[in-house]
């Protein structure tokens, strides 16, 4: 389910900065499965707006800090 | 129920467990009456219907998208087959054995397409192909050992030679991780080889429906894995979702 348009994310970086939070911990906090977090971090899946906002709120950062367009491929 | 699901090493929802129980019960009771096949249908399709109605919310957005994608793939493949069959039956006076098995063919095709599409979503092409090939090799070895018992015993050399036929499957499994596109091409070649070698191309035979079911079950995984591997990008690291 690779996204057609390229979006980069810094989810893994923010997750590890949060005292080494595990994928399962993050998944539990935002109400999804670990598979979803894994797929987002690997760039295989772009979350819905709602999930992106929940993730941003979890790390207390703007959503643009977590997700950005890949300028090289756009 | 939540305590029970926590005992299971892999995470499954209560709905999935209930559905699986219905499927197992249905298969077991089919020897009593074919109407118990309805239980299998309820277990297989019931949760999906409830999710689409919004009455069951046990899957997150990624899982829902994977399920929708798998369903779309099954629709495309079954639709293609339906079109071909309509053309086939309407283009002449066709005599086939066991026409009721057409329903079986469609069920097998729908389920296997949905199943493998789901696996590709969860595991990625390389891991799925590797596991499919390991399963093929393993089943082949078990089959050979089981077939070489009693009066069929060929001796240790004969048994060993027969078991060597499983080696290509294991070799392709290894190759699929290192060079996925080469493995993909070889899998497509293997699928065509088995298609011809096992006489499955002879649709003039009246038992072609039964052959078609075998094609789907035996060649489908090889074909699907081959196609998926051809789409793996260079240097792409597969998601390890499981």
GROMACS .gro file of C-alpha atoms in nm:
model
  316
    1UNK     CA    1   0.000   0.000   0.000
    2UNK     CA    2   0.282   0.236  -0.090
    3UNK     CA    3   0.149   0.593  -0.122
    4UNK     CA    4   0.136   0.729  -0.474
    5UNK     CA    5   0.263   1.071  -0.371
    6UNK     CA    6   0.573   1.082  -0.157
    7UNK     CA    7   0.539   1.188   0.201
    8UNK     CA    8   0.822   1.170   0.446
    9UNK     CA    9   0.765   1.130   0.813
   10UNK     CA   10   0.971   1.173   1.125
   11UNK     CA   11   0.755   0.952   1.339
   12UNK     CA   12   1.027   0.709   1.436
   13UNK     CA   13   1.260   0.990   1.539
   14UNK     CA   14   1.002   1.154   1.763
   15UNK     CA   15   0.901   0.818   1.907
   16UNK     CA   16   1.257   0.729   2.002
   17UNK     CA   17   1.310   1.078   2.146
   18UNK     CA   18   1.015   1.014   2.375
   19UNK     CA   19   1.218   0.799   2.614
   20UNK     CA   20   1.244   0.524   2.357
   21UNK     CA   21   0.870   0.467   2.333
   22UNK     CA   22   0.792   0.136   2.162
   23UNK     CA   23   0.572   0.106   1.856
   24UNK     CA   24   0.318  -0.083   2.064
   25UNK     CA   25   0.308   0.191   2.327
   26UNK     CA   26   0.248   0.455   2.065
   27UNK     CA   27  -0.013   0.241   1.895
   28UNK     CA   28  -0.200   0.198   2.222
   29UNK     CA   29  -0.190   0.571   2.291
   30UNK     CA   30  -0.339   0.671   1.954
   31UNK     CA   31  -0.577   0.379   1.921
   32UNK     CA   32  -0.427   0.177   1.636
   33UNK     CA   33  -0.230  -0.146   1.601
   34UNK     CA   34   0.147  -0.179   1.598
   35UNK     CA   35   0.123  -0.280   1.232
   36UNK     CA   36  -0.013   0.064   1.150
   37UNK     CA   37   0.268   0.247   1.330
   38UNK     CA   38   0.523   0.020   1.165
   39UNK     CA   39   0.380   0.079   0.819
   40UNK     CA   40   0.377   0.457   0.870
   41UNK     CA   41   0.739   0.461   0.989
   42UNK     CA   42   0.846   0.250   0.692
   43UNK     CA   43   0.673   0.491   0.456
   44UNK     CA   44   0.438   0.217   0.335
   45UNK     CA   45   0.123   0.390   0.455
   46UNK     CA   46   0.003   0.749   0.486
   47UNK     CA   47  -0.231   0.792   0.783
   48UNK     CA   48  -0.565   0.966   0.768
   49UNK     CA   49  -0.580   1.326   0.881
   50UNK     CA   50  -0.737   1.220   1.208
   51UNK     CA   51  -0.458   0.977   1.292
   52UNK     CA   52  -0.191   1.227   1.185
   53UNK     CA   53  -0.340   1.487   1.418
   54UNK     CA   54  -0.358   1.238   1.705
   55UNK     CA   55   0.006   1.147   1.651
   56UNK     CA   56   0.106   1.513   1.646
   57UNK     CA   57  -0.089   1.578   1.963
   58UNK     CA   58   0.078   1.280   2.130
   59UNK     CA   59   0.422   1.428   2.069
   60UNK     CA   60   0.299   1.787   2.122
   61UNK     CA   61   0.435   1.904   1.788
   62UNK     CA   62   0.270   2.051   1.478
   63UNK     CA   63   0.162   1.788   1.229
   64UNK     CA   64   0.400   1.941   0.973
   65UNK     CA   65   0.690   1.841   1.198
   66UNK     CA   66   0.580   1.478   1.173
   67UNK     CA   67   0.481   1.463   0.806
   68UNK     CA   68   0.615   1.656   0.510
   69UNK     CA   69   0.604   1.632   0.134
   70UNK     CA   70   0.911   1.476  -0.019
   71UNK     CA   71   1.031   1.776  -0.220
   72UNK     CA   72   1.284   1.574  -0.418
   73UNK     CA   73   1.014   1.354  -0.570
   74UNK     CA   74   0.741   1.617  -0.611
   75UNK     CA   75  -1.322  -1.271   2.657
   76UNK     CA   76  -1.036  -1.018   2.680
   77UNK     CA   77  -0.855  -1.247   2.926
   78UNK     CA   78  -0.888  -1.533   2.680
   79UNK     CA   79  -0.754  -1.328   2.390
   80UNK     CA   80  -0.453  -1.222   2.599
   81UNK     CA   81  -0.354  -1.589   2.631
   82UNK     CA   82  -0.315  -1.613   2.256
   83UNK     CA   83   0.035  -1.510   2.143
   84UNK     CA   84  -0.090  -1.324   1.838
   85UNK     CA   85  -0.346  -1.049   1.875
   86UNK     CA   86  -0.692  -1.142   1.749
   87UNK     CA   87  -1.017  -0.973   1.826
   88UNK     CA   88  -1.308  -1.159   1.987
   89UNK     CA   89  -1.501  -1.117   1.662
   90UNK     CA   90  -1.224  -1.293   1.472
   91UNK     CA   91  -1.218  -1.578   1.724
   92UNK     CA   92  -1.594  -1.623   1.705
   93UNK     CA   93  -1.580  -1.613   1.326
   94UNK     CA   94  -1.301  -1.872   1.320
   95UNK     CA   95  -1.504  -2.095   1.550
   96UNK     CA   96  -1.801  -2.073   1.313
   97UNK     CA   97  -1.581  -2.167   1.019
   98UNK     CA   98  -1.431  -2.466   1.199
   99UNK     CA   99  -1.771  -2.579   1.327
  100UNK     CA  100  -1.920  -2.545   0.981
  101UNK     CA  101  -1.649  -2.757   0.820
  102UNK     CA  102  -1.680  -3.023   1.089
  103UNK     CA  103  -2.058  -3.041   1.064
  104UNK     CA  104  -2.069  -3.053   0.684
  105UNK     CA  105  -2.050  -3.431   0.706
  106UNK     CA  106  -2.389  -3.417   0.879
  107UNK     CA  107  -2.549  -3.176   0.633
  108UNK     CA  108  -2.424  -2.948   0.355
  109UNK     CA  109  -2.640  -2.672   0.501
  110UNK     CA  110  -2.378  -2.628   0.772
  111UNK     CA  111  -2.168  -2.470   0.499
  112UNK     CA  112  -2.372  -2.159   0.579
  113UNK     CA  113  -2.184  -2.141   0.912
  114UNK     CA  114  -1.860  -2.125   0.715
  115UNK     CA  115  -2.004  -1.839   0.513
  116UNK     CA  116  -2.119  -1.654   0.823
  117UNK     CA  117  -1.778  -1.691   0.981
  118UNK     CA  118  -1.595  -1.585   0.668
  119UNK     CA  119  -1.807  -1.293   0.556
  120UNK     CA  120  -2.014  -1.201   0.860
  121UNK     CA  121  -1.755  -0.984   1.039
  122UNK     CA  122  -1.686  -0.792   0.719
  123UNK     CA  123  -2.054  -0.718   0.671
  124UNK     CA  124  -2.084  -0.599   1.030
  125UNK     CA  125  -1.778  -0.375   0.989
  126UNK     CA  126  -1.916  -0.218   0.673
  127UNK     CA  127  -2.244  -0.150   0.851
  128UNK     CA  128  -2.049   0.018   1.128
  129UNK     CA  129  -2.171  -0.230   1.390
  130UNK     CA  130  -1.828  -0.378   1.449
  131UNK     CA  131  -1.526  -0.154   1.503
  132UNK     CA  132  -1.240  -0.391   1.580
  133UNK     CA  133  -1.003  -0.294   1.300
  134UNK     CA  134  -0.799   0.021   1.275
  135UNK     CA  135  -0.767   0.230   0.960
  136UNK     CA  136  -0.468   0.043   0.821
  137UNK     CA  137  -0.633  -0.296   0.869
  138UNK     CA  138  -0.956  -0.167   0.711
  139UNK     CA  139  -0.767  -0.037   0.411
  140UNK     CA  140  -0.584  -0.369   0.373
  141UNK     CA  141  -0.919  -0.551   0.388
  142UNK     CA  142  -1.075  -0.318   0.129
  143UNK     CA  143  -0.776  -0.363  -0.098
  144UNK     CA  144  -0.791  -0.741  -0.065
  145UNK     CA  145  -1.163  -0.734  -0.139
  146UNK     CA  146  -1.105  -0.522  -0.448
  147UNK     CA  147  -0.841  -0.765  -0.572
  148UNK     CA  148  -1.082  -1.056  -0.522
  149UNK     CA  149  -1.350  -0.863  -0.712
  150UNK     CA  150  -1.116  -0.797  -1.005
  151UNK     CA  151  -0.996  -1.156  -1.035
  152UNK     CA  152  -1.342  -1.309  -0.993
  153UNK     CA  153  -1.487  -1.059  -1.239
  154UNK     CA  154  -1.229  -1.151  -1.501
  155UNK     CA  155  -1.301  -1.519  -1.454
  156UNK     CA  156  -1.676  -1.462  -1.469
  157UNK     CA  157  -1.639  -1.275  -1.797
  158UNK     CA  158  -1.429  -1.552  -1.950
  159UNK     CA  159  -1.672  -1.818  -1.835
  160UNK     CA  160  -1.971  -1.629  -1.971
  161UNK     CA  161  -1.798  -1.604  -2.308
  162UNK     CA  162  -1.701  -1.970  -2.294
  163UNK     CA  163  -2.048  -2.101  -2.216
  164UNK     CA  164  -2.227  -1.873  -2.461
  165UNK     CA  165  -1.993  -1.934  -2.751
  166UNK     CA  166  -2.091  -2.297  -2.797
  167UNK     CA  167  -2.267  -2.602  -2.665
  168UNK     CA  168  -2.048  -2.689  -2.369
  169UNK     CA  169  -2.054  -3.017  -2.183
  170UNK     CA  170  -1.886  -3.005  -1.846
  171UNK     CA  171  -1.877  -3.245  -1.558
  172UNK     CA  172  -1.996  -3.129  -1.218
  173UNK     CA  173  -2.120  -2.781  -1.319
  174UNK     CA  174  -2.219  -2.723  -0.958
  175UNK     CA  175  -1.846  -2.707  -0.887
  176UNK     CA  176  -1.842  -2.366  -1.056
  177UNK     CA  177  -1.960  -2.228  -0.722
  178UNK     CA  178  -1.666  -2.402  -0.555
  179UNK     CA  179  -1.429  -2.256  -0.812
  180UNK     CA  180  -1.551  -1.903  -0.746
  181UNK     CA  181  -1.540  -1.949  -0.369
  182UNK     CA  182  -1.186  -2.082  -0.382
  183UNK     CA  183  -1.075  -1.805  -0.616
  184UNK     CA  184  -1.237  -1.531  -0.407
  185UNK     CA  185  -1.101  -1.658  -0.079
  186UNK     CA  186  -0.749  -1.731  -0.200
  187UNK     CA  187  -0.718  -1.393  -0.375
  188UNK     CA  188  -0.841  -1.214  -0.064
  189UNK     CA  189  -0.613  -1.423   0.160
  190UNK     CA  190  -0.293  -1.368  -0.036
  191UNK     CA  191  -0.366  -1.000  -0.095
  192UNK     CA  192  -0.401  -0.966   0.282
  193UNK     CA  193  -0.072  -1.148   0.337
  194UNK     CA  194   0.105  -0.919   0.091
  195UNK     CA  195  -0.031  -0.618   0.280
  196UNK     CA  196   0.074  -0.748   0.620
  197UNK     CA  197   0.406  -0.912   0.540
  198UNK     CA  198   0.514  -0.752   0.215
  199UNK     CA  199   0.594  -0.931  -0.108
  200UNK     CA  200   0.933  -1.077  -0.015
  201UNK     CA  201   0.835  -1.225   0.317
  202UNK     CA  202   0.506  -1.361   0.183
  203UNK     CA  203   0.672  -1.520  -0.119
  204UNK     CA  204   0.940  -1.672   0.102
  205UNK     CA  205   0.686  -1.822   0.339
  206UNK     CA  206   0.467  -1.950   0.055
  207UNK     CA  207   0.765  -2.124  -0.101
  208UNK     CA  208   0.881  -2.267   0.232
  209UNK     CA  209   0.528  -2.397   0.287
  210UNK     CA  210   0.523  -2.555  -0.059
  211UNK     CA  211   0.859  -2.719   0.002
  212UNK     CA  212   0.753  -2.839   0.344
  213UNK     CA  213   0.423  -2.983   0.225
  214UNK     CA  214   0.599  -3.153  -0.064
  215UNK     CA  215   0.842  -3.322   0.174
  216UNK     CA  216   0.563  -3.434   0.405
  217UNK     CA  217   0.368  -3.567   0.107
  218UNK     CA  218   0.668  -3.760  -0.022
  219UNK     CA  219   0.741  -3.914   0.315
  220UNK     CA  220   0.378  -4.007   0.369
  221UNK     CA  221   0.353  -4.155   0.018
  222UNK     CA  222   0.665  -4.365   0.073
  223UNK     CA  223   0.523  -4.588   0.341
  224UNK     CA  224   0.423  -4.952   0.342
  225UNK     CA  225   0.411  -5.108  -0.004
  226UNK     CA  226   0.511  -4.778  -0.169
  227UNK     CA  227   0.851  -4.774   0.002
  228UNK     CA  228   1.117  -4.691  -0.258
  229UNK     CA  229   1.416  -4.740  -0.035
  230UNK     CA  230   1.630  -4.464   0.119
  231UNK     CA  231   1.786  -4.359  -0.211
  232UNK     CA  232   1.453  -4.335  -0.386
  233UNK     CA  233   1.311  -4.138  -0.092
  234UNK     CA  234   1.609  -3.902  -0.094
  235UNK     CA  235   1.578  -3.843  -0.469
  236UNK     CA  236   1.210  -3.766  -0.432
  237UNK     CA  237   1.278  -3.526  -0.147
  238UNK     CA  238   1.530  -3.341  -0.364
  239UNK     CA  239   1.235  -3.216  -0.569
  240UNK     CA  240   1.156  -2.985  -0.278
  241UNK     CA  241   1.494  -2.815  -0.307
  242UNK     CA  242   1.388  -2.572  -0.583
  243UNK     CA  243   1.114  -2.437  -0.356
  244UNK     CA  244   1.363  -2.370  -0.074
  245UNK     CA  245   1.611  -2.223  -0.322
  246UNK     CA  246   1.346  -1.987  -0.457
  247UNK     CA  247   1.254  -1.890  -0.102
  248UNK     CA  248   1.614  -1.786  -0.039
  249UNK     CA  249   1.633  -1.610  -0.376
  250UNK     CA  250   1.315  -1.414  -0.310
  251UNK     CA  251   1.484  -1.232  -0.023
  252UNK     CA  252   1.808  -1.156  -0.206
  253UNK     CA  253   1.697  -1.098  -0.566
  254UNK     CA  254   1.318  -1.064  -0.562
  255UNK     CA  255   1.268  -0.976  -0.926
  256UNK     CA  256   1.471  -1.272  -1.049
  257UNK     CA  257   1.275  -1.494  -0.812
  258UNK     CA  258   0.954  -1.341  -0.947
  259UNK     CA  259   1.041  -1.429  -1.304
  260UNK     CA  260   1.139  -1.783  -1.203
  261UNK     CA  261   0.814  -1.824  -1.012
  262UNK     CA  262   0.611  -1.722  -1.317
  263UNK     CA  263   0.809  -1.968  -1.527
  264UNK     CA  264   0.750  -2.239  -1.266
  265UNK     CA  265   0.378  -2.166  -1.264
  266UNK     CA  266   0.359  -2.199  -1.643
  267UNK     CA  267   0.572  -2.514  -1.628
  268UNK     CA  268   0.343  -2.683  -1.376
  269UNK     CA  269   0.037  -2.559  -1.567
  270UNK     CA  270   0.151  -2.745  -1.878
  271UNK     CA  271   0.328  -3.035  -1.710
  272UNK     CA  272   0.027  -3.131  -1.503
  273UNK     CA  273  -0.201  -3.111  -1.805
  274UNK     CA  274  -0.401  -2.824  -1.663
  275UNK     CA  275  -0.407  -2.644  -1.997
  276UNK     CA  276  -0.646  -2.895  -2.149
  277UNK     CA  277  -0.977  -2.712  -2.113
  278UNK     CA  278  -1.140  -2.941  -2.369
  279UNK     CA  279  -1.162  -3.203  -2.096
  280UNK     CA  280  -1.501  -3.223  -1.929
  281UNK     CA  281  -1.343  -3.208  -1.584
  282UNK     CA  282  -1.179  -2.871  -1.641
  283UNK     CA  283  -1.371  -2.715  -1.352
  284UNK     CA  284  -1.203  -2.955  -1.109
  285UNK     CA  285  -0.870  -2.876  -1.275
  286UNK     CA  286  -0.938  -2.504  -1.241
  287UNK     CA  287  -0.984  -2.543  -0.865
  288UNK     CA  288  -0.646  -2.719  -0.851
  289UNK     CA  289  -0.492  -2.439  -1.059
  290UNK     CA  290  -0.616  -2.177  -0.816
  291UNK     CA  291  -0.502  -2.368  -0.507
  292UNK     CA  292  -0.167  -2.487  -0.639
  293UNK     CA  293  -0.054  -2.238  -0.899
  294UNK     CA  294  -0.230  -1.932  -0.761
  295UNK     CA  295   0.014  -1.877  -0.474
  296UNK     CA  296   0.313  -1.920  -0.706
  297UNK     CA  297   0.166  -1.685  -0.964
  298UNK     CA  298   0.063  -1.426  -0.706
  299UNK     CA  299   0.402  -1.436  -0.537
  300UNK     CA  300   0.579  -1.404  -0.870
  301UNK     CA  301   0.377  -1.101  -0.972
  302UNK     CA  302   0.423  -0.936  -0.632
  303UNK     CA  303   0.799  -0.992  -0.636
  304UNK     CA  304   0.827  -0.832  -0.979
  305UNK     CA  305   0.687  -0.513  -0.827
  306UNK     CA  306   0.937  -0.496  -0.543
  307UNK     CA  307   1.152  -0.190  -0.600
  308UNK     CA  308   1.528  -0.206  -0.602
  309UNK     CA  309   1.668  -0.176  -0.250
  310UNK     CA  310   1.321  -0.169  -0.100
  311UNK     CA  311   1.308  -0.289   0.254
  312UNK     CA  312   0.987  -0.480   0.323
  313UNK     CA  313   0.770  -0.384   0.619
  314UNK     CA  314   0.803  -0.641   0.895
  315UNK     CA  315   0.446  -0.611   1.012
  316UNK     CA  316   0.424  -0.949   1.181
   0.00000   0.00000   0.00000
